[in-house]
Structures are given as C-alpha cells and as structure tokens.
Amino acid sequence: MGTLWAGFKKNRTKIWVGAVTLLLVLYLVVSFQRSILLLGDANLVAKGIGAAYLVLPLVGAWALIRELLFGARTEQMAKVLEAEGGLPEDTLPRTPAGRIVRAAADAEFDKYRAEAEAAPEDWRSWFRLSCAYDASGDRKRARASMRDAAKLFRAQPTAAGR
C-alpha cells in the first residue's frame, strides 16, 4: 500500500490531467453525438443549433490537444534542464500557507529577466524566466514565456531527436 501511495503522490498531476482529459473527451463525444442528432432533425432551427453545436467539440478537441502537447513539451524541456543541472532552484521563502513570498520572487525575477535579455535565442533562459514569472504570480506572462521557450526548443536541430 505504501508504494501505491508513493506512486500516486509522485504522479498526482498526471493522474488529475488524465482524469480531466477523460471527462473532457466524454463531454466532447456526447456533444458531437447531440449535434449529429440535431442536424438530422427536420426542423431548420434544430439543424442550425446542431451546426453551431458541432463547433464546440471541434474547438474543444483542438484546445485539448494543444494543451496536452504544451504540457508534454514543457515536461520534456524540464527533463533536459534537470539533466544539465540548469533548473532554477526553489529556494524562495514561503508563507505559513506555502505560498512564495512575493517580494522575494520579485527580487529573483530581475536575474532571470536579464538572462533572457542576454540570450534571447536560448530556450533555457526563457524557461527559467517563465518559472520566475510564475513565482511572481504572473501566470499569463509565465505561459507566454514558456511558449517562447517551447518554440525555440522545437527549432533546435537536436530537438527532433529527443
């Protein structure tokens, strides 16, 4: 039982992603089925709703695939950085609730921003900048920086062999 619990704790995020993905896929399948039923109805309004409803599973499937690929690429980059010893260390102080102290994160942020400005073509610097944005609480910029890192990572000739 102890190893099962340790395995769950280690892969908790992946398990939740899998569960949410499964639920979303179920929703998308049911939505697609309902849209097909509405498209087969004789009523013109029902056909219109069915056509509009058909867009939801298509957009949902596109978003799901995009996010899963983003997560996989981020994990792949983190593994490379970890192997190189280039992951930023989590040494920031935390509140009793476990949140990073914002002032400390902001102070560390300048170091990573300067690194990204000095090496704008290096995905590693953008990855670390993304972590700094995340620690500072700016999730939107963290995600944008991680997307920049992923784009640079994919553009590397050696990235295809990973």
mmCIF file of C-alpha atoms in Angstrom:
data_model
loop_
_atom_site.group_PDB
_atom_site.id
_atom_site.type_symbol
_atom_site.label_atom_id
_atom_site.label_comp_id
_atom_site.label_asym_id
_atom_site.label_seq_id
_atom_site.Cartn_x
_atom_site.Cartn_y
_atom_site.Cartn_z
ATOM 1 C CA MET A 1 0.000 0.000 0.000
ATOM 2 C CA GLY A 2 2.909 2.327 0.783
ATOM 3 C CA THR A 3 4.399 2.047 -2.708
ATOM 4 C CA LEU A 4 0.983 2.599 -4.284
ATOM 5 C CA TRP A 5 0.533 5.787 -2.258
ATOM 6 C CA ALA A 6 4.073 6.943 -3.109
ATOM 7 C CA GLY A 7 3.376 6.310 -6.794
ATOM 8 C CA PHE A 8 0.147 8.298 -6.557
ATOM 9 C CA LYS A 9 1.862 11.214 -4.848
ATOM 10 C CA LYS A 10 4.673 11.216 -7.409
ATOM 11 C CA ASN A 11 2.282 11.168 -10.386
ATOM 12 C CA ARG A 12 -0.594 13.119 -8.851
ATOM 13 C CA THR A 13 -0.589 15.830 -11.512
ATOM 14 C CA LYS A 14 -0.519 13.332 -14.364
ATOM 15 C CA ILE A 15 -3.376 11.385 -12.799
ATOM 16 C CA TRP A 16 -5.502 14.536 -12.498
ATOM 17 C CA VAL A 17 -4.651 15.582 -16.057
ATOM 18 C CA GLY A 18 -5.679 12.122 -17.226
ATOM 19 C CA ALA A 19 -8.944 12.248 -15.298
ATOM 20 C CA VAL A 20 -9.861 15.728 -16.543
ATOM 21 C CA THR A 21 -8.876 14.752 -20.089
ATOM 22 C CA LEU A 22 -11.064 11.667 -19.891
ATOM 23 C CA LEU A 23 -14.031 13.733 -18.687
ATOM 24 C CA LEU A 24 -13.475 16.320 -21.418
ATOM 25 C CA VAL A 25 -13.272 13.628 -24.094
ATOM 26 C CA LEU A 26 -16.519 12.136 -22.779
ATOM 27 C CA TYR A 27 -18.146 15.578 -22.947
ATOM 28 C CA LEU A 28 -16.823 16.127 -26.481
ATOM 29 C CA VAL A 29 -18.165 12.747 -27.651
ATOM 30 C CA VAL A 30 -21.604 13.439 -26.160
ATOM 31 C CA SER A 31 -21.622 16.960 -27.653
ATOM 32 C CA PHE A 32 -20.700 15.580 -31.056
ATOM 33 C CA GLN A 33 -23.422 12.948 -30.804
ATOM 34 C CA ARG A 34 -26.033 15.548 -29.823
ATOM 35 C CA SER A 35 -25.016 17.835 -32.668
ATOM 36 C CA ILE A 36 -25.403 14.960 -35.162
ATOM 37 C CA LEU A 37 -28.879 14.227 -33.751
ATOM 38 C CA LEU A 38 -29.862 17.881 -34.094
ATOM 39 C CA LEU A 39 -28.517 18.044 -37.642
ATOM 40 C CA GLY A 40 -30.753 15.056 -38.523
ATOM 41 C CA ASP A 41 -33.877 16.804 -37.242
ATOM 42 C CA ALA A 42 -36.376 18.113 -39.804
ATOM 43 C CA ASN A 43 -36.724 21.456 -38.022
ATOM 44 C CA LEU A 44 -34.497 24.126 -39.566
ATOM 45 C CA VAL A 45 -33.818 25.775 -36.196
ATOM 46 C CA ALA A 46 -32.696 22.437 -34.758
ATOM 47 C CA LYS A 47 -30.362 21.988 -37.737
ATOM 48 C CA GLY A 48 -28.897 25.448 -37.087
ATOM 49 C CA ILE A 49 -28.352 24.655 -33.416
ATOM 50 C CA GLY A 50 -26.829 21.308 -34.391
ATOM 51 C CA ALA A 51 -24.404 23.020 -36.765
ATOM 52 C CA ALA A 52 -23.430 25.561 -34.116
ATOM 53 C CA TYR A 53 -23.176 22.820 -31.514
ATOM 54 C CA LEU A 54 -20.849 20.865 -33.813
ATOM 55 C CA VAL A 55 -18.260 23.628 -33.420
ATOM 56 C CA LEU A 56 -17.931 23.021 -29.662
ATOM 57 C CA PRO A 57 -16.382 19.538 -29.844
ATOM 58 C CA LEU A 58 -14.065 20.625 -32.651
ATOM 59 C CA VAL A 59 -12.767 23.631 -30.723
ATOM 60 C CA GLY A 60 -12.620 21.573 -27.527
ATOM 61 C CA ALA A 61 -10.611 18.806 -29.196
ATOM 62 C CA TRP A 62 -8.210 21.356 -30.705
ATOM 63 C CA ALA A 63 -7.704 23.064 -27.316
ATOM 64 C CA LEU A 64 -7.250 19.738 -25.535
ATOM 65 C CA ILE A 65 -4.612 18.516 -27.979
ATOM 66 C CA ARG A 66 -2.824 21.865 -27.890
ATOM 67 C CA GLU A 67 -2.673 21.902 -24.094
ATOM 68 C CA LEU A 68 -1.560 18.280 -23.811
ATOM 69 C CA LEU A 69 1.240 18.916 -26.324
ATOM 70 C CA PHE A 70 2.229 22.069 -24.419
ATOM 71 C CA GLY A 71 2.419 20.101 -21.178
ATOM 72 C CA ALA A 72 4.429 17.307 -22.764
ATOM 73 C CA ARG A 73 6.871 19.783 -24.324
ATOM 74 C CA THR A 74 7.249 21.627 -21.019
ATOM 75 C CA GLU A 75 7.973 18.358 -19.230
ATOM 76 C CA GLN A 76 10.477 17.410 -21.927
ATOM 77 C CA MET A 77 12.287 20.759 -21.549
ATOM 78 C CA ALA A 78 12.332 20.401 -17.752
ATOM 79 C CA LYS A 79 13.922 16.955 -18.039
ATOM 80 C CA VAL A 80 16.645 18.319 -20.325
ATOM 81 C CA LEU A 81 17.319 21.217 -17.953
ATOM 82 C CA GLU A 82 17.352 18.871 -14.972
ATOM 83 C CA ALA A 83 19.884 16.608 -16.692
ATOM 84 C CA GLU A 84 22.042 19.640 -17.447
ATOM 85 C CA GLY A 85 21.687 20.974 -13.906
ATOM 86 C CA GLY A 86 20.023 24.116 -15.252
ATOM 87 C CA LEU A 87 16.668 24.077 -13.484
ATOM 88 C CA PRO A 88 16.167 27.075 -11.200
ATOM 89 C CA GLU A 89 16.428 26.088 -7.561
ATOM 90 C CA ASP A 90 13.345 26.584 -5.420
ATOM 91 C CA THR A 91 14.984 28.470 -2.576
ATOM 92 C CA LEU A 92 12.392 31.222 -2.232
ATOM 93 C CA PRO A 93 10.895 31.756 1.217
ATOM 94 C CA ARG A 94 7.286 30.765 1.719
ATOM 95 C CA THR A 95 4.418 31.913 3.873
ATOM 96 C CA PRO A 96 2.997 29.531 6.507
ATOM 97 C CA ALA A 97 0.335 28.635 3.910
ATOM 98 C CA GLY A 98 3.051 27.534 1.479
ATOM 99 C CA ARG A 99 2.852 30.445 -0.959
ATOM 100 C CA ILE A 100 6.028 32.029 -2.265
ATOM 101 C CA VAL A 101 6.808 35.394 -0.663
ATOM 102 C CA ARG A 102 6.116 37.827 -3.496
ATOM 103 C CA ALA A 103 8.867 40.321 -2.628
ATOM 104 C CA ALA A 104 11.498 37.573 -2.696
ATOM 105 C CA ALA A 105 10.197 36.277 -6.033
ATOM 106 C CA ASP A 106 10.250 39.781 -7.497
ATOM 107 C CA ALA A 107 13.854 40.236 -6.352
ATOM 108 C CA GLU A 108 14.875 36.960 -8.058
ATOM 109 C CA PHE A 109 12.923 37.871 -11.184
ATOM 110 C CA ASP A 110 15.407 40.531 -12.342
ATOM 111 C CA LYS A 111 18.166 37.922 -12.565
ATOM 112 C CA TYR A 112 16.140 35.718 -14.906
ATOM 113 C CA ARG A 113 14.883 38.637 -16.990
ATOM 114 C CA ALA A 114 18.474 39.812 -17.535
ATOM 115 C CA GLU A 115 19.461 36.265 -18.520
ATOM 116 C CA ALA A 116 16.669 36.092 -21.122
ATOM 117 C CA GLU A 117 17.573 39.530 -22.486
ATOM 118 C CA ALA A 118 21.239 38.487 -22.772
ATOM 119 C CA ALA A 119 20.399 35.203 -24.540
ATOM 120 C CA PRO A 120 17.092 35.714 -26.397
ATOM 121 C CA GLU A 121 17.656 32.686 -28.660
ATOM 122 C CA ASP A 122 18.264 30.241 -25.793
ATOM 123 C CA TRP A 123 15.154 28.313 -24.770
ATOM 124 C CA ARG A 124 16.706 27.626 -21.364
ATOM 125 C CA SER A 125 16.698 31.299 -20.414
ATOM 126 C CA TRP A 126 13.034 31.624 -21.453
ATOM 127 C CA PHE A 127 12.141 28.504 -19.478
ATOM 128 C CA ARG A 128 13.765 29.946 -16.350
ATOM 129 C CA LEU A 129 12.108 33.326 -16.978
ATOM 130 C CA SER A 130 8.778 31.528 -17.172
ATOM 131 C CA CYS A 131 9.459 29.948 -13.771
ATOM 132 C CA ALA A 132 10.314 33.404 -12.383
ATOM 133 C CA TYR A 133 7.078 34.885 -13.769
ATOM 134 C CA ASP A 134 5.146 32.007 -12.219
ATOM 135 C CA ALA A 135 6.831 32.518 -8.834
ATOM 136 C CA SER A 136 5.949 36.221 -9.024
ATOM 137 C CA GLY A 137 2.315 35.335 -9.649
ATOM 138 C CA ASP A 138 2.134 36.467 -13.300
ATOM 139 C CA ARG A 139 0.666 33.348 -14.879
ATOM 140 C CA LYS A 140 -0.144 34.990 -18.216
ATOM 141 C CA ARG A 141 3.454 36.063 -18.852
ATOM 142 C CA ALA A 142 4.748 32.771 -17.443
ATOM 143 C CA ARG A 143 2.739 30.890 -20.031
ATOM 144 C CA ALA A 144 3.820 33.230 -22.843
ATOM 145 C CA SER A 145 7.482 32.813 -21.868
ATOM 146 C CA MET A 146 7.087 29.041 -21.737
ATOM 147 C CA ARG A 147 5.528 29.087 -25.206
ATOM 148 C CA ASP A 148 8.535 31.116 -26.421
ATOM 149 C CA ALA A 149 10.842 28.555 -24.817
ATOM 150 C CA ALA A 150 8.966 25.704 -26.488
ATOM 151 C CA LYS A 151 9.141 27.409 -29.879
ATOM 152 C CA LEU A 152 12.920 27.855 -29.539
ATOM 153 C CA PHE A 153 13.275 24.297 -28.222
ATOM 154 C CA ARG A 154 11.426 22.834 -31.219
ATOM 155 C CA ALA A 155 13.533 24.940 -33.609
ATOM 156 C CA GLN A 156 16.760 23.369 -32.364
ATOM 157 C CA PRO A 157 18.180 20.771 -34.747
ATOM 158 C CA THR A 158 18.739 18.345 -31.845
ATOM 159 C CA ALA A 159 15.154 18.735 -30.551
ATOM 160 C CA ALA A 160 13.842 16.341 -33.202
ATOM 161 C CA GLY A 161 15.965 13.536 -31.802
ATOM 162 C CA ARG A 162 14.652 13.900 -28.261
#
